[in-house]
Coordinates of C-alpha atoms and ligand atoms in Angstrom, one line a residue:
M1 CA -2.1 -121.8 -18.1
R2 CA -1.7 -125.5 -18.3
Y3 CA -5.0 -126.4 -16.6
K4 CA -8.4 -125.0 -17.3
S5 CA -9.5 -124.7 -13.6
Q6 CA -6.5 -122.4 -12.9
S7 CA -8.8 -119.7 -14.4
V8 CA -10.5 -119.3 -11.0
A9 CA -7.4 -117.6 -9.9
Y10 CA -8.1 -114.8 -12.3
W11 CA -11.2 -113.8 -10.3
Y12 CA -9.6 -113.9 -7.1
F13 CA -6.9 -111.6 -8.4
A14 CA -9.5 -109.3 -9.6
V15 CA -11.1 -109.0 -6.3
A16 CA -7.7 -108.7 -4.6
V17 CA -6.6 -105.8 -6.7
A18 CA -10.0 -104.0 -6.5
L19 CA -9.9 -104.1 -2.8
F20 CA -6.2 -103.1 -2.7
G21 CA -7.2 -99.9 -4.4
L22 CA -9.9 -99.4 -1.8
Q23 CA -7.6 -100.0 1.0
L24 CA -5.5 -96.9 -0.2
V25 CA -8.5 -94.6 -0.3
F26 CA -9.0 -95.3 3.5
G27 CA -5.1 -95.0 4.1
L28 CA -5.1 -91.6 2.4
L29 CA -8.3 -90.5 4.5
S30 CA -6.5 -91.6 7.7
A31 CA -3.3 -89.8 6.8
A32 CA -5.2 -86.6 5.8
K33 CA -6.7 -86.5 9.3
Y34 CA -3.4 -85.8 10.9
L35 CA -3.3 -82.5 9.0
G36 CA -6.7 -81.4 10.0
P37 CA -9.4 -79.9 10.0
D38 CA -11.3 -82.9 9.5
P39 CA -14.9 -82.4 8.0
L40 CA -15.7 -86.1 8.4
L41 CA -14.9 -86.2 12.1
Y42 CA -18.3 -87.4 13.2
I43 CA -19.1 -89.6 10.0
L44 CA -15.8 -91.2 9.5
P45 CA -13.4 -90.7 12.4
F46 CA -9.7 -91.8 12.2
D47 CA -10.5 -95.0 14.2
V48 CA -13.0 -96.1 11.6
T49 CA -10.9 -95.2 8.6
K50 CA -7.9 -97.0 10.1
V51 CA -9.7 -100.2 10.9
I52 CA -11.1 -100.3 7.4
H53 CA -7.7 -99.7 6.0
T54 CA -6.0 -102.4 7.9
N55 CA -8.9 -105.0 7.5
L56 CA -9.1 -104.4 3.7
L57 CA -5.4 -105.1 3.7
I58 CA -5.8 -108.4 5.4
V59 CA -8.8 -109.2 3.2
W60 CA -7.1 -108.4 -0.1
V61 CA -3.8 -110.1 0.8
L62 CA -5.7 -113.4 1.8
T63 CA -7.7 -113.1 -1.4
G64 CA -4.4 -112.9 -3.2
F65 CA -3.0 -116.0 -1.2
M66 CA -6.1 -118.0 -2.1
G67 CA -6.0 -117.1 -5.8
A68 CA -2.3 -117.7 -6.1
T69 CA -2.8 -121.1 -4.4
Y70 CA -5.5 -122.0 -6.8
W71 CA -3.1 -121.2 -9.5
M72 CA -0.1 -122.8 -8.2
V73 CA -1.4 -126.2 -6.8
P74 CA -2.7 -127.4 -10.2
D75 CA 0.7 -126.7 -11.8
E76 CA 2.8 -128.3 -9.0
S77 CA 0.4 -131.2 -8.6
R78 CA -0.1 -131.4 -12.5
T79 CA -3.9 -131.7 -12.1
E80 CA -7.3 -129.9 -12.5
L81 CA -8.5 -128.4 -9.3
H82 CA -10.8 -130.8 -7.4
S83 CA -13.9 -128.5 -7.4
V84 CA -14.1 -125.2 -9.5
K85 CA -17.5 -124.7 -8.3
L86 CA -16.6 -124.8 -4.7
A87 CA -13.9 -122.3 -5.4
Y88 CA -16.4 -119.8 -6.9
V89 CA -18.8 -120.4 -4.0
Q90 CA -15.9 -119.7 -1.6
L91 CA -14.8 -116.6 -3.4
V92 CA -18.5 -115.0 -3.3
L93 CA -18.9 -115.9 0.4
W94 CA -15.6 -114.3 1.1
T95 CA -16.1 -111.2 -0.8
L96 CA -19.5 -110.7 0.7
M97 CA -18.1 -111.3 4.2
G98 CA -15.4 -108.7 3.5
V99 CA -17.7 -106.1 2.0
A100 CA -20.5 -106.7 4.9
T101 CA -17.6 -106.4 7.5
V102 CA -16.4 -103.1 6.2
V103 CA -19.9 -101.7 5.9
G104 CA -20.4 -102.8 9.6
Y105 CA -17.4 -100.9 10.6
L106 CA -19.1 -97.8 9.1
F107 CA -21.8 -98.4 11.7
R108 CA -19.2 -99.2 14.6
Y109 CA -20.0 -103.0 14.5
G110 CA -16.8 -104.6 15.4
T111 CA -14.8 -105.9 18.4
G112 CA -12.2 -103.4 18.8
N113 CA -9.3 -105.8 19.1
K114 CA -6.6 -104.4 16.9
L115 CA -6.5 -106.1 13.4
L116 CA -8.9 -108.8 14.6
E117 CA -11.8 -106.3 14.8
Q118 CA -14.2 -108.7 12.8
P119 CA -17.5 -109.4 14.6
L120 CA -18.3 -112.9 15.4
P121 CA -20.5 -113.7 12.4
S122 CA -17.8 -112.6 10.1
K123 CA -15.2 -114.6 12.0
I124 CA -17.5 -117.7 11.6
V125 CA -17.7 -117.1 7.8
I126 CA -13.9 -116.7 7.7
V127 CA -13.5 -120.1 9.3
I128 CA -16.0 -121.8 7.0
V129 CA -14.3 -120.3 3.9
M130 CA -10.9 -121.4 5.1
L131 CA -12.1 -125.0 5.7
M132 CA -13.7 -124.9 2.1
F133 CA -10.5 -123.6 0.7
L134 CA -8.2 -126.2 2.5
Y135 CA -10.6 -129.0 1.6
N136 CA -10.4 -128.1 -2.0
I137 CA -6.7 -127.8 -2.0
A138 CA -6.3 -131.1 0.0
M139 CA -8.6 -133.1 -2.3
T140 CA -6.8 -131.7 -5.4
I141 CA -3.3 -133.0 -4.1
K142 CA -4.9 -136.2 -2.8
N143 CA -6.5 -136.9 -6.2
S144 CA -3.2 -136.1 -8.2
G145 CA -0.8 -138.1 -5.9
R146 CA 1.8 -135.5 -6.6
F147 CA 2.9 -133.4 -3.7
T148 CA 5.9 -131.2 -3.9
T149 CA 8.0 -129.6 -1.1
T150 CA 7.3 -126.2 -2.4
E151 CA 3.5 -126.6 -2.3
G152 CA 3.8 -128.6 0.9
V153 CA 5.3 -125.5 2.6
L154 CA 2.5 -123.4 1.0
V155 CA -0.2 -125.5 2.0
G156 CA 1.3 -126.1 5.5
G157 CA 1.5 -122.2 6.1
L158 CA -2.1 -121.9 4.9
G159 CA -3.4 -124.5 7.3
L160 CA -1.6 -123.2 10.2
A161 CA -2.8 -119.7 9.5
A162 CA -6.3 -121.1 9.6
L163 CA -5.5 -122.9 12.9
L164 CA -3.8 -119.7 14.4
Y165 CA -7.1 -117.6 13.6
L166 CA -8.9 -119.7 16.2
P167 CA -7.6 -118.0 19.3
A168 CA -9.2 -114.8 17.8
L169 CA -12.7 -116.3 18.1
L170 CA -12.5 -116.1 21.9
E171 CA -13.1 -113.0 23.9
Y172 CA -11.5 -112.4 27.1
K173 CA -12.5 -109.8 29.8
N174 CA -9.0 -109.5 31.1
Y175 CA -7.0 -107.0 29.0
T176 CA -3.7 -108.6 29.5
V177 CA -5.0 -112.0 28.5
S178 CA -6.7 -110.7 25.5
I179 CA -3.5 -109.0 24.4
Y180 CA -1.5 -112.1 25.1
Y181 CA -3.5 -114.2 22.9
R182 CA -4.0 -111.7 20.2
W183 CA -0.4 -112.1 19.4
W184 CA -0.7 -115.8 18.8
T185 CA -2.8 -114.9 15.8
I186 CA -1.1 -111.5 14.6
H187 CA 2.6 -112.2 15.3
L188 CA 2.6 -115.8 14.5
W189 CA 1.0 -115.0 11.3
V190 CA 3.2 -112.3 10.0
E191 CA 6.5 -113.5 11.6
G192 CA 5.8 -117.3 11.2
V193 CA 3.2 -119.2 9.1
W194 CA 2.6 -116.4 6.6
E195 CA 6.4 -116.5 6.0
M196 CA 6.0 -120.2 4.9
I197 CA 3.3 -118.9 2.5
Q198 CA 5.6 -116.2 1.1
G199 CA 8.5 -118.7 1.0
G200 CA 6.4 -121.2 -0.9
F201 CA 5.4 -118.7 -3.6
L202 CA 8.9 -117.4 -3.7
A203 CA 10.4 -120.9 -4.2
Y204 CA 7.8 -121.6 -6.9
L205 CA 8.4 -118.3 -8.7
L206 CA 12.2 -118.7 -8.7
I207 CA 12.1 -122.2 -10.0
R208 CA 9.8 -121.1 -12.7
L209 CA 11.4 -117.9 -13.6
S210 CA 15.0 -118.6 -13.2
G211 CA 14.9 -122.3 -14.1
A212 CA 16.8 -123.1 -10.9
D213 CA 17.3 -126.5 -9.7
R214 CA 14.3 -127.6 -7.8
E215 CA 16.1 -129.9 -5.4
V216 CA 18.6 -127.2 -4.3
M217 CA 15.7 -124.7 -4.0
E218 CA 13.7 -126.8 -1.8
K219 CA 16.5 -127.7 0.4
W220 CA 17.1 -124.0 1.1
L221 CA 13.4 -123.5 1.6
Y222 CA 13.6 -126.0 4.6
V223 CA 16.6 -124.1 6.2
I224 CA 14.4 -120.8 5.7
V225 CA 11.4 -122.3 7.4
G226 CA 13.4 -123.7 10.2
L227 CA 15.0 -120.3 10.9
V228 CA 11.5 -118.6 11.0
F229 CA 10.4 -121.1 13.5
I230 CA 13.4 -121.0 15.8
A231 CA 13.3 -117.2 16.0
G232 CA 9.7 -116.5 15.3
I233 CA 7.9 -118.5 17.8
L234 CA 9.6 -117.2 21.0
G235 CA 10.0 -113.9 19.1
T236 CA 6.3 -113.4 20.0
A237 CA 7.6 -112.1 23.3
H238 CA 8.7 -108.7 21.7
H239 CA 4.9 -107.8 22.1
Y240 CA 4.8 -109.0 25.7
Y241 CA 7.3 -106.3 27.2
W242 CA 4.7 -103.8 28.4
V243 CA 1.2 -105.7 28.6
G244 CA 1.4 -106.9 32.3
V245 CA 3.0 -110.4 31.9
P246 CA 6.1 -111.5 34.0
S247 CA 9.4 -109.6 33.2
Y248 CA 11.2 -112.8 32.0
W249 CA 9.7 -112.3 28.7
L250 CA 11.8 -109.1 28.2
P251 CA 15.1 -110.9 27.6
I252 CA 13.3 -113.8 25.6
G253 CA 11.7 -111.4 23.3
G254 CA 14.9 -109.2 22.7
F255 CA 17.0 -112.4 22.1
F256 CA 14.8 -114.4 19.9
S257 CA 13.2 -111.6 17.9
A258 CA 16.7 -110.3 17.1
L259 CA 17.5 -113.5 15.4
E260 CA 14.3 -113.2 13.1
P261 CA 16.1 -111.2 10.4
L262 CA 18.4 -114.3 9.9
A263 CA 15.5 -116.0 7.9
L264 CA 14.9 -112.9 5.8
I265 CA 18.6 -112.5 4.9
G266 CA 18.5 -116.1 3.8
M267 CA 15.4 -115.3 1.7
A268 CA 16.9 -112.5 0.1
M269 CA 20.3 -114.3 -0.6
Y270 CA 18.2 -117.4 -1.9
A271 CA 16.4 -115.0 -4.5
Y272 CA 19.6 -113.2 -5.4
S273 CA 21.6 -116.4 -5.8
S274 CA 19.2 -118.3 -7.7
I275 CA 18.9 -115.5 -10.3
R276 CA 22.6 -115.0 -10.7
R277 CA 23.1 -118.8 -11.0
S278 CA 20.5 -119.4 -13.6
G279 CA 20.6 -116.2 -15.6
L280 CA 17.6 -114.2 -16.7
A281 CA 16.3 -116.4 -19.6
H282 CA 12.5 -116.1 -18.7
P283 CA 10.8 -113.5 -20.8
N284 CA 8.5 -112.3 -17.9
K285 CA 11.0 -110.0 -16.4
L286 CA 8.3 -108.0 -14.8
A287 CA 7.3 -110.9 -12.6
L288 CA 11.0 -111.2 -11.8
H289 CA 11.2 -107.6 -10.5
W290 CA 8.3 -108.4 -8.2
T291 CA 9.7 -111.6 -7.0
V292 CA 13.2 -110.5 -6.2
G293 CA 11.8 -107.1 -4.9
S294 CA 9.6 -108.8 -2.4
A295 CA 12.5 -110.7 -0.9
V296 CA 14.7 -107.6 -0.9
F297 CA 11.9 -105.2 0.4
T298 CA 11.1 -107.8 3.2
L299 CA 14.6 -107.6 4.4
F300 CA 14.5 -104.0 4.7
G301 CA 11.1 -103.6 6.1
A302 CA 10.7 -106.6 8.3
G303 CA 14.4 -107.5 8.9
L304 CA 16.1 -104.1 9.4
L305 CA 13.2 -101.9 10.5
G306 CA 11.8 -104.7 12.7
L307 CA 15.3 -105.1 14.4
A308 CA 15.3 -101.2 14.8
H309 CA 12.8 -101.2 17.5
T310 CA 12.7 -105.0 18.8
F311 CA 15.1 -104.6 21.9
P312 CA 13.3 -103.7 25.1
S313 CA 15.7 -100.7 25.7
V314 CA 14.6 -99.2 22.3
N315 CA 10.8 -100.6 22.5
K316 CA 10.2 -98.9 25.7
W317 CA 10.4 -95.5 23.9
T318 CA 9.0 -96.4 20.6
H319 CA 6.2 -98.9 21.4
G320 CA 2.9 -98.0 19.7
T321 CA 4.3 -94.8 18.0
L322 CA 4.6 -94.0 14.3
I323 CA 7.9 -96.0 14.4
T324 CA 5.6 -99.0 14.6
A325 CA 3.6 -97.7 11.6
M326 CA 6.9 -97.3 9.8
H327 CA 7.8 -100.8 10.2
G328 CA 4.3 -102.2 9.8
H329 CA 4.0 -100.6 6.3
A330 CA 7.4 -101.5 4.9
A331 CA 7.2 -105.0 6.2
F332 CA 3.6 -105.9 5.2
Y333 CA 4.2 -104.3 1.9
G334 CA 7.3 -106.1 1.1
A335 CA 6.6 -109.4 2.3
Y336 CA 2.9 -110.0 1.5
A337 CA 1.6 -107.3 -0.9
M338 CA 4.7 -107.7 -3.2
I339 CA 4.7 -111.5 -3.4
V340 CA 1.0 -111.5 -4.3
L341 CA 1.6 -108.8 -7.0
A342 CA 4.6 -111.2 -8.2
M343 CA 2.1 -114.1 -8.4
I344 CA -0.3 -112.0 -10.4
T345 CA 2.2 -110.5 -12.8
Y346 CA 3.5 -114.1 -13.3
A347 CA 0.2 -115.6 -14.1
L348 CA -1.6 -112.7 -16.0
P349 CA -0.1 -113.4 -19.5
T350 CA -1.6 -116.7 -19.5
F351 CA -5.2 -115.5 -18.6
T352 CA -5.0 -112.4 -21.0
R353 CA -3.2 -111.1 -24.0
R354 CA -0.8 -109.1 -21.7
P355 CA 2.8 -109.3 -23.3
E356 CA 4.8 -111.9 -21.4
E357 CA 7.7 -109.6 -20.8
G358 CA 5.3 -106.9 -19.2
T359 CA 4.2 -103.5 -20.3
A360 CA 5.7 -100.0 -19.9
L361 CA 2.7 -99.3 -17.5
G362 CA 3.7 -102.4 -15.5
Y363 CA 7.2 -101.2 -14.9
T364 CA 6.2 -97.7 -14.3
S365 CA 3.8 -99.1 -11.7
F366 CA 6.6 -101.2 -10.1
W367 CA 9.0 -98.2 -9.6
M368 CA 6.3 -95.7 -8.5
Q369 CA 5.1 -98.2 -5.9
I370 CA 8.6 -98.9 -4.7
A371 CA 9.6 -95.3 -4.6
G372 CA 6.3 -94.3 -3.0
M373 CA 6.4 -96.9 -0.3
F374 CA 10.1 -96.0 0.4
G375 CA 9.1 -92.5 0.9
M376 CA 6.2 -93.3 3.0
T377 CA 8.4 -95.4 5.3
L378 CA 10.7 -92.5 5.7
S379 CA 7.8 -90.1 6.4
F380 CA 6.6 -92.3 9.1
A381 CA 10.2 -92.8 10.5
T382 CA 10.9 -89.1 10.6
A383 CA 7.4 -88.4 12.1
G384 CA 8.0 -91.2 14.6
I385 CA 11.5 -90.1 15.8
G386 CA 10.1 -86.6 16.3
Q387 CA 7.1 -88.1 18.2
V388 CA 9.3 -90.2 20.5
Y389 CA 11.6 -87.4 21.3
L390 CA 9.0 -84.8 22.0
E391 CA 6.4 -86.9 23.6
R392 CA 8.2 -89.8 25.4
I393 CA 11.6 -88.2 26.1
M394 CA 10.6 -84.4 26.6
G395 CA 7.2 -85.2 28.1
M396 CA 5.2 -83.1 25.7
G397 CA 1.4 -83.9 25.6
Y398 CA 0.4 -86.3 22.7
L399 CA -1.6 -83.6 20.6
D400 CA 1.0 -80.9 21.1
A401 CA 3.7 -83.2 19.8
Q402 CA 1.5 -84.2 16.8
L403 CA 1.4 -80.4 15.9
K404 CA 5.0 -80.2 15.7
I405 CA 5.5 -83.2 13.5
Q406 CA 2.8 -82.4 11.0
I407 CA 5.2 -81.5 8.2
H408 CA 6.2 -85.3 8.0
F409 CA 2.5 -86.0 7.2
V410 CA 2.7 -83.6 4.3
M411 CA 5.6 -85.7 3.0
L412 CA 3.6 -88.8 3.9
I413 CA 0.7 -87.7 1.6
I414 CA 2.8 -86.8 -1.3
T415 CA 4.9 -90.1 -1.2
A416 CA 1.6 -92.0 -0.7
S417 CA 0.1 -90.4 -3.6
I418 CA 3.1 -91.5 -5.8
F419 CA 2.5 -95.0 -4.3
A420 CA -1.2 -94.8 -5.1
I421 CA -0.7 -93.8 -8.6
G422 CA 1.6 -96.7 -8.9
V423 CA -1.1 -99.1 -7.7
G424 CA -3.7 -97.4 -9.9
L425 CA -1.5 -98.2 -12.8
F426 CA -1.3 -101.8 -11.8
I427 CA -5.0 -102.0 -11.4
I428 CA -5.4 -100.5 -15.0
D429 CA -2.8 -102.9 -16.4
F430 CA -4.6 -105.8 -14.9
F431 CA -8.0 -104.8 -16.2
R432 CA -7.3 -103.6 -19.6
Y433 CA -6.7 -106.9 -21.1
R434 CA -10.1 -109.1 -21.5
P435 CA -9.4 -112.6 -20.0
S436 CA -9.6 -115.4 -22.4
F437 CA -8.5 -118.6 -20.5
E438 CA -6.7 -120.6 -23.2
V439 CA -4.9 -123.7 -22.1
R440 CA -1.4 -123.5 -23.5
S441 CA 0.8 -126.3 -22.1
E442 CA 4.1 -125.3 -23.7
R443 CA 4.3 -121.9 -21.7
D444 CA 5.8 -123.3 -18.5
A445 CA 9.3 -122.0 -17.8
D446 CA 10.5 -125.2 -16.2
L447 CA 9.4 -127.3 -19.3
R448 CA 11.0 -124.9 -21.9
P449 CA 14.5 -125.8 -22.8
V450 CA 16.8 -122.8 -22.0
K451 CA 18.3 -121.5 -25.2
P452 CA 22.2 -121.6 -25.5
G453 CA 23.8 -118.4 -24.2
Q454 CA 20.7 -117.2 -22.5
G455 CA 21.6 -118.0 -19.1
A456 CA 21.7 -121.4 -17.2
R457 CA 25.2 -121.1 -15.8
P458 CA 26.4 -124.2 -14.0
A459 CA 24.9 -124.6 -10.5
M460 CA 27.1 -123.4 -7.6
A461 CA 25.1 -125.3 -5.1
Ligands
LIG1 C1 7.0 -110.0 7.3 C2 7.2 -109.7 8.6 C3 6.6 -108.6 9.4 C4 5.5 -108.0 9.3 C5 4.3 -108.1 8.2 C6 5.3 -107.1 10.4 C7 4.3 -106.3 10.6 C8 4.1 -105.7 11.9 C9 2.9 -104.9 12.3 C10 1.7 -104.7 11.4 C11 3.1 -104.5 13.6 C12 2.2 -103.5 14.4 C13 1.3 -104.6 15.0 C14 0.3 -104.0 16.1 O1 0.6 -103.1 16.8 O2 -1.0 -104.5 16.1 C15 4.4 -104.8 14.1 C16 5.0 -104.6 15.4 C17 6.1 -105.1 15.6 N1 7.1 -105.7 14.8 FE1 6.7 -106.5 13.0 N2 6.5 -107.4 11.3 C18 7.2 -108.2 10.6 C19 8.5 -108.7 11.1 C20 9.2 -108.3 12.2 C21 10.5 -108.7 12.6 C22 11.5 -109.6 11.8 C23 10.8 -108.0 13.7 C24 12.0 -108.0 14.6 C25 13.2 -108.2 14.1 C26 9.6 -107.3 14.0 C27 9.5 -106.3 15.2 C28 8.2 -105.8 15.5 C29 8.2 -105.1 16.8 C30 9.0 -105.1 18.0 C31 6.7 -104.7 16.9 C32 6.1 -103.9 18.0 C33 6.0 -102.6 17.9 C34 5.4 -101.8 19.1 O3 5.9 -102.1 20.1 O4 4.6 -101.0 19.0 N3 8.6 -107.4 13.1 N4 4.9 -105.7 13.1
LIG2 C1 -1.9 -94.7 0.0 C2 -1.3 -95.4 0.8 C3 -1.2 -95.4 2.3 C4 -1.6 -94.4 3.1 C5 -1.7 -92.9 2.9 C6 -1.4 -95.1 4.6 C7 -1.7 -94.5 5.6 C8 -1.8 -95.0 7.0 C9 -2.1 -94.4 8.3 C10 -2.3 -92.9 8.3 C11 -2.2 -95.3 9.1 C12 -2.5 -95.0 10.6 C13 -1.3 -95.0 11.4 C14 -1.5 -94.7 12.9 O1 -2.1 -95.5 13.5 O2 -1.2 -93.5 13.2 C15 -2.0 -96.6 8.6 C16 -2.0 -97.8 9.3 C17 -1.6 -99.0 8.6 N1 -1.4 -99.1 7.3 FE1 -1.3 -97.9 5.8 N2 -1.3 -96.5 4.3 C18 -1.2 -96.7 2.9 C19 -0.9 -97.9 2.5 C20 -0.7 -99.1 3.1 C21 -0.2 -100.4 2.5 C22 0.0 -100.5 1.1 C23 -0.1 -101.2 3.6 C24 0.4 -102.8 3.5 C25 0.9 -103.3 2.5 C26 -0.5 -100.6 4.8 C27 -0.6 -101.2 6.0 C28 -0.8 -100.6 7.2 C29 -0.8 -101.3 8.5 C30 -0.3 -102.7 8.7 C31 -1.4 -100.2 9.4 C32 -1.4 -100.3 11.0 C33 -0.1 -100.0 11.5 C34 -0.1 -99.8 13.1 O3 -1.1 -99.7 13.7 O4 1.0 -99.7 13.6 N3 -0.9 -99.2 4.5 N4 -1.8 -96.5 7.2
LIG3 FE1 6.1 -109.5 16.1

């Protein structure tokens, strides 16, 4: 690392990967319940394990975002962080809030609003933590006087993510109104401002790893962010089809959300072409796997599998079924889990003695996770197709239909175990090297001259 204060990122990453592991425990528990019998029915029923599974996901991904930002902003702005102490206080507060909220769920303390189940005290702590975080980042950038487009897109995405959490603080008695505003947070996060965050990290990693021309990369970043907003904002309406709002939302949702994959195609092309253009000179090939992997898996999970059920004529059958879980897993993993794992993999050799090019364990982890998540997606898809046909088209009762599709949950558990072992290997690879936090300025890829014959083909911008 180039700046001493970047070491705070290590502790954020450590918390993130530990919570990632815990998230999977609750995922496997939720999946096992589909096979029954359930000895934990009265202690830990499905709704509780699922809430913990999805909330831990959001907490660890956001921890990863914050850590990666504390890593990237000093690098981009070429300065130390404004306050290391504040960053640590923030991490402690955040982790305590996350753990307390999960313990609260065990005792049924929560709001029941899907993905925003956090009780009000937790929500208030979340807002305070976000303010501390944004203040620290803003002051760092202000003190340095250097503000790049890449970090602008990242910080813009983080600021808007905090702003869009505010509707989640309000409670509405009317169910339609409540659902209507819930999507302002959830949809506009994952299909709007979080894509700015992913785009910011992606551009940073590609510039560093491929040595691609910053100006060209940043121009493309604007185009991608533009596309995200054009399609993503009105695309929110693909959640309004059946919630009791006027029917004009149906064509709006169908049309605009069908445009959303364009930005994701742009992102995957952007990653691929920058790697082709600049060659593979950087030694940290493992980080390159995660970076390009994230762009490609997002196109598959969010772009293709999102499109698969976004038109009203399809969604009227698939809404709220395992088809949704199929898409939710592949999209969230590709876009947000993988980009955090990419940032961790890029930064880790500078905190520890992990070899720059990655370890055999690291590559095994990568491929097991990819294969496992692909298999999980197929398991949810086959289960979902069966469910839609039996339950929605043939009119079979919910539980009878579930019994008929149990075989797909056997496949889910097998593939999820492969995935979970992959994640376990990632966690081992992370923790097996003791951190040392030496400041080494020569490490950075964009400062290192590319050796002749090792890439850097002429730009085809
Ligand atoms: C990285 C981007 C994305 C992520 C992380 C993501 C994640 C999710 C998640 C978690 C849900 C379930 C939400 C809930 O029921 O509370 C969902 C629903 C949905 N997503 Fe996405 N999504 C992404 C992009 C897209 C795109 C690009 C499209 C369309 C082209 C799309 C179409 C849909 C639709 C139609 C639903 C509603 C399913 C239903 O009616 O049950 N998503 N998404
Ligand atoms: C060991 C691996 C995992 C297993 C066994 C697993 C299993 C499950 C199960 C059974 C559900 C409930 C589905 C339902 O409502 O019927 C669920 C929900 C969910 N999981 Fe996982 N999961 C795993 C990993 C992950 C990962 C890595 C992510 C994201 C990166 C993720 C994201 C989600 C989301 C967003 C939902 C809510 C989907 C919805 O309500 O439509 N899961 N998971
Ligand atoms: Fe959406």
